[in-house]
Amino acid sequence: MSETRKDGGWIVGLIALAYSALHLALIGRYGWFRDEFYYIACGEHLDWGYVDHPPLIALIARLARALFGESVLVARLPSVLAGAAVILLAGRLARELGGGRFAQALAALCVTVAPVYLFVFHILSMNSFDVLFWTLGAFVVVRILNTGDPRLWLLFGLVCGLGLENKHSLLFFGFGVFAGLLLTPERRQLRQPWIWIGGALAVVLFLPHVLWQVRHGWPTAEFIHNATAFKNVALSPLAFFAEQIKQMHPFTFPIWLAGLVWLFRSSKYRVLGWVYVAAFLVLITQSSKAYYLAPAYPPLFAAGAVVLEAWIRRPVLRAALAVLLLAGGALTAPLSLPVLSVEGFLRYAKALGIPLGAAERHEMGALPQHYADMHGWEEMVAEVARVYNTLPPEEKAKAGVYAQNYGEAGAVDLLGRRYGLPKASSGHNNYFLWGPQSSGEVLIIIGGDPEDHRRAFRDVQQAGEIRCGLCMPYENDQPVWIARGLKAPIDQAWPRAKHYD
């Protein structure tokens, strides 16, 4: 057996195991993340769709909770396992592209050190499964090209259909594969019935969500428009590309760039090169966040690893490259993973001179947004509960809680049970579709404009203030109001609460 066909699966398996162990060791260090509250709440309202995402992540949250209970570990374990699976698939992709043990291990190491992956595989997020579905889809495409078995397009359709039920961005992957087939000699695949049957399977799997969108007036289109226009930071093509280098780790840049060039020079695997280019071009025209392209990199890592295996023959140089990647990954890991205490992180970021930027148009505090959104929830819910317990029994029995966004509402729903708080209402995203959870006669309101509150209620009094310190600034120093006497029936007032963003 030549070097290029040696199986390095056991090495890749050890890397995946070590990666999972690192995540599990740090799993609850900074606390719940904002979006996790929302996905858990969606899991309590299972449906074929939600304003801002398809249904799979809600189902995963529901199953994990039902099978293993309620904890940060249980909520995040599926994402950790998805990360391990992507590492294994990256190694396997390198082998399918002709790589030996070193190429397989190198591809796995590239996934391991990528800062964006360290974060998305650490929290409950549809982004972790998006990376998994893209990588699995790319693996199936390579198997089709290697084996010539067109029946594998059925498996491809299954992967794409399930992936679309996780996140709409898998459409970019499907578009890239179709464009790649059209632009290469592999367009002969389009003459096979199996690829069209596979496409039909993907459509059938995605159809329930599409029908949900139709039934609810295409809320995701409204959400995307609002987020693009008012929330996301628009990046120039050059800035978007620079973010790719940073999020994938600068040390992996030569590897994935070499992989992209190699794919385009290959007559057999050029389709995968077009997947990346097509997705990149679509995303830069949509004012998209930089991490939306993150799922496209494992195939590039695999291809680049094959290139470097051919270039670097001496074992000592290969070992040096692996050590360099690991050292670089260790250097940047605290920026994506809660390796350090908060105080240690702040000192570390300052010492490196790293600006704590944001992908959204919000004022920033001491911590970057992805860490700030893991702080302050316990303090917020405790203050809401304190205000709730000041109500006389007759008001307490009919009181509700209103939150300005799904993070606040989800925190009240999950963490508020120990205080006996009622379920929260909010006009934000799918909370709006779930409707008001109380009559509005007595409402504890988190933040918001007091003048808006007074226009809607006969009596509005501040009863508390949320001080959450390291949370996002817009969550800090928020007043907590008690509002009484809704001036209009709740079903008439509720439509004005809607905001999809």
Coordinates of C-alpha atoms in Angstrom, one line a residue, residues 7-236:
D7 CA -5.4 4.8 6.8
G8 CA -4.8 7.3 9.5
G9 CA -8.2 6.9 11.1
W10 CA -6.9 6.0 14.5
I11 CA -4.9 9.3 14.6
V12 CA -7.9 11.3 13.5
G13 CA -10.0 9.5 16.1
L14 CA -7.6 10.5 18.9
I15 CA -7.7 14.1 17.7
A16 CA -11.5 14.0 17.8
L17 CA -11.5 12.4 21.2
A18 CA -9.1 15.1 22.6
Y19 CA -11.2 17.8 21.1
S20 CA -14.4 16.5 22.7
A21 CA -12.6 16.1 26.1
L22 CA -11.5 19.8 25.9
H23 CA -15.0 21.0 25.3
L24 CA -16.5 18.8 28.0
A25 CA -14.0 20.0 30.5
L26 CA -15.0 23.7 29.9
I27 CA -18.7 23.1 29.1
G28 CA -20.3 25.3 31.7
R29 CA -17.6 27.7 32.6
Y30 CA -19.3 30.9 31.5
G31 CA -22.9 29.8 31.7
W32 CA -25.8 29.6 29.3
F33 CA -25.6 31.4 25.9
R34 CA -28.4 33.6 24.8
D35 CA -29.5 31.5 21.8
E36 CA -29.6 28.3 23.8
F37 CA -32.5 29.7 25.8
Y38 CA -34.4 30.3 22.6
Y39 CA -33.8 26.9 21.1
I40 CA -34.9 25.2 24.3
A41 CA -38.1 27.3 24.2
C42 CA -38.6 26.4 20.6
G43 CA -38.2 22.7 21.7
E44 CA -41.2 23.3 24.0
H45 CA -43.2 24.5 20.9
L46 CA -42.3 21.9 18.3
D47 CA -43.4 22.9 14.8
W48 CA -42.3 22.6 11.2
G49 CA -40.6 26.0 11.4
Y50 CA -39.8 29.2 13.3
V51 CA -39.4 32.8 12.3
D52 CA -35.6 32.6 12.2
H53 CA -34.7 29.0 11.6
P54 CA -36.1 25.6 10.5
P55 CA -37.2 23.0 13.0
L56 CA -34.3 20.5 13.5
I57 CA -32.4 22.4 16.3
A58 CA -35.6 22.6 18.3
L59 CA -36.1 18.9 17.9
I60 CA -32.5 18.2 19.0
A61 CA -33.0 20.5 22.1
R62 CA -36.2 18.7 22.9
L63 CA -34.8 15.2 22.6
A64 CA -31.6 15.9 24.6
R65 CA -33.7 17.4 27.4
A66 CA -36.2 14.6 27.4
L67 CA -33.6 11.8 27.4
F68 CA -30.9 13.2 29.7
G69 CA -32.5 16.1 31.7
E70 CA -31.8 19.8 31.9
S71 CA -28.3 21.1 32.1
V72 CA -25.7 23.1 30.2
L73 CA -23.8 19.8 29.5
V74 CA -26.9 18.0 28.1
A75 CA -27.8 21.0 25.9
R76 CA -24.4 21.3 24.4
L77 CA -23.4 17.7 24.1
P78 CA -25.0 17.3 20.6
S79 CA -22.8 20.2 19.3
V80 CA -19.7 18.7 20.8
L81 CA -20.5 15.4 19.1
A82 CA -21.1 17.2 15.8
G83 CA -17.6 18.8 16.1
A84 CA -16.0 15.4 16.6
A85 CA -17.9 14.1 13.6
V86 CA -16.6 16.9 11.4
I87 CA -13.0 16.2 12.5
L88 CA -13.5 12.5 11.6
L89 CA -15.1 13.5 8.2
A90 CA -12.3 15.9 7.4
G91 CA -9.8 13.1 7.9
R92 CA -11.8 10.8 5.8
L93 CA -12.2 13.4 3.1
A94 CA -8.4 13.7 3.0
R95 CA -8.2 10.0 2.5
E96 CA -10.8 10.0 -0.3
L97 CA -8.8 12.7 -2.0
G98 CA -5.7 10.5 -2.0
G99 CA -4.1 11.5 1.2
G100 CA -2.2 9.3 3.6
R101 CA -1.9 9.4 7.4
F102 CA -0.2 12.8 7.6
A103 CA -2.8 14.4 5.3
Q104 CA -5.7 12.9 7.3
A105 CA -4.2 14.1 10.6
L106 CA -3.4 17.5 9.2
A107 CA -7.0 18.0 7.9
A108 CA -8.3 17.0 11.3
L109 CA -5.9 19.5 13.1
C110 CA -7.0 22.3 10.8
V111 CA -10.6 21.8 12.0
T112 CA -9.5 21.5 15.6
V113 CA -7.6 24.8 15.7
A114 CA -10.1 26.9 13.7
P115 CA -11.4 29.6 16.2
V116 CA -14.9 29.7 14.7
Y117 CA -15.3 26.0 15.1
L118 CA -14.1 26.1 18.7
F119 CA -17.0 28.3 19.5
V120 CA -19.9 26.9 17.4
F121 CA -19.1 23.3 18.6
H122 CA -19.1 24.5 22.2
I123 CA -22.7 25.7 22.4
L124 CA -26.1 24.4 21.3
S125 CA -26.4 26.0 17.9
M126 CA -27.7 25.1 14.4
N127 CA -24.4 26.4 13.1
S128 CA -22.6 23.3 14.5
F129 CA -24.9 21.0 12.6
D130 CA -24.6 23.2 9.5
V131 CA -20.9 22.5 9.4
L132 CA -21.6 18.8 9.8
F133 CA -24.2 18.7 7.0
W134 CA -21.9 20.6 4.5
T135 CA -19.0 18.4 5.3
L136 CA -21.1 15.2 5.0
G137 CA -22.5 16.4 1.7
A138 CA -19.0 17.1 0.4
F139 CA -17.9 13.7 1.5
V140 CA -20.8 12.1 -0.4
V141 CA -20.0 14.1 -3.6
V142 CA -16.4 12.9 -3.4
R143 CA -17.6 9.3 -3.0
I144 CA -19.7 9.7 -6.1
L145 CA -16.8 11.0 -8.0
N146 CA -14.5 8.2 -6.8
T147 CA -16.9 5.2 -7.1
G148 CA -18.9 6.3 -10.1
D149 CA -22.0 5.1 -8.3
P150 CA -24.9 7.5 -9.2
R151 CA -27.2 5.9 -6.6
L152 CA -25.2 7.8 -3.9
W153 CA -27.1 10.9 -5.1
L154 CA -30.0 9.5 -3.0
L155 CA -27.8 9.8 0.1
F156 CA -26.8 13.3 -1.0
G157 CA -30.5 14.3 -1.3
L158 CA -31.1 12.9 2.2
V159 CA -28.2 14.9 3.6
C160 CA -29.3 18.1 1.9
G161 CA -33.0 17.6 2.9
L162 CA -32.1 17.1 6.6
G163 CA -29.5 19.9 6.4
L164 CA -32.2 22.3 5.1
E165 CA -34.4 21.4 8.0
N166 CA -31.5 22.6 10.2
K167 CA -30.5 25.9 8.4
H168 CA -31.5 27.6 5.2
S169 CA -27.9 28.3 4.3
L170 CA -27.4 24.7 3.1
L171 CA -29.1 26.2 -0.1
F172 CA -25.7 27.8 -0.7
F173 CA -24.0 24.4 -0.6
G174 CA -26.6 22.9 -3.0
F175 CA -26.3 25.8 -5.3
G176 CA -22.5 25.5 -5.3
V177 CA -22.7 21.8 -6.1
F178 CA -25.1 22.4 -9.0
A179 CA -22.9 25.3 -10.3
G180 CA -19.8 23.1 -10.0
L181 CA -21.5 20.3 -12.0
L182 CA -22.5 22.7 -14.7
L183 CA -19.1 24.2 -15.0
T184 CA -17.1 21.0 -15.1
P185 CA -17.1 17.8 -17.1
E186 CA -19.0 16.3 -14.3
R187 CA -22.1 17.8 -15.8
R188 CA -22.6 14.3 -17.2
Q189 CA -24.0 13.5 -13.7
L190 CA -27.0 15.7 -14.6
R191 CA -27.9 13.1 -17.3
Q192 CA -28.4 10.4 -14.6
P193 CA -31.9 10.0 -13.1
W194 CA -30.4 9.4 -9.7
I195 CA -29.3 13.0 -9.1
W196 CA -32.8 14.2 -9.9
I197 CA -34.4 11.6 -7.6
G198 CA -32.0 12.7 -4.9
G199 CA -33.0 16.3 -5.5
A200 CA -36.6 15.4 -5.3
L201 CA -35.9 13.6 -2.0
A202 CA -34.3 16.8 -0.6
V203 CA -37.4 18.8 -1.7
V204 CA -39.8 16.4 -0.1
L205 CA -37.9 16.5 3.2
F206 CA -37.8 20.3 3.1
L207 CA -41.4 20.7 1.9
P208 CA -43.0 20.7 5.4
H209 CA -40.9 23.8 6.4
V210 CA -41.8 25.5 3.1
L211 CA -45.5 25.0 3.7
W212 CA -45.0 26.3 7.3
Q213 CA -43.5 29.5 5.8
V214 CA -46.4 29.9 3.3
R215 CA -48.9 29.4 6.1
H216 CA -47.3 32.1 8.2
G217 CA -46.7 34.6 5.5
W218 CA -42.9 33.9 4.9
P219 CA -41.7 35.3 8.2
T220 CA -38.1 34.2 7.6
A221 CA -37.9 36.5 4.5
E222 CA -39.0 39.4 6.7
F223 CA -36.5 38.4 9.4
I224 CA -33.6 38.2 6.9
H225 CA -34.5 41.6 5.4
N226 CA -34.7 43.3 8.8
A227 CA -31.4 41.6 10.1
T228 CA -29.6 42.7 6.9
A229 CA -30.9 46.2 6.9
F230 CA -30.7 47.1 10.6
K231 CA -28.7 44.5 12.5
N232 CA -25.7 42.9 10.7
V233 CA -22.5 44.8 10.0
A234 CA -22.0 45.0 6.2
L235 CA -18.5 43.9 5.2
S236 CA -16.7 44.7 2.0

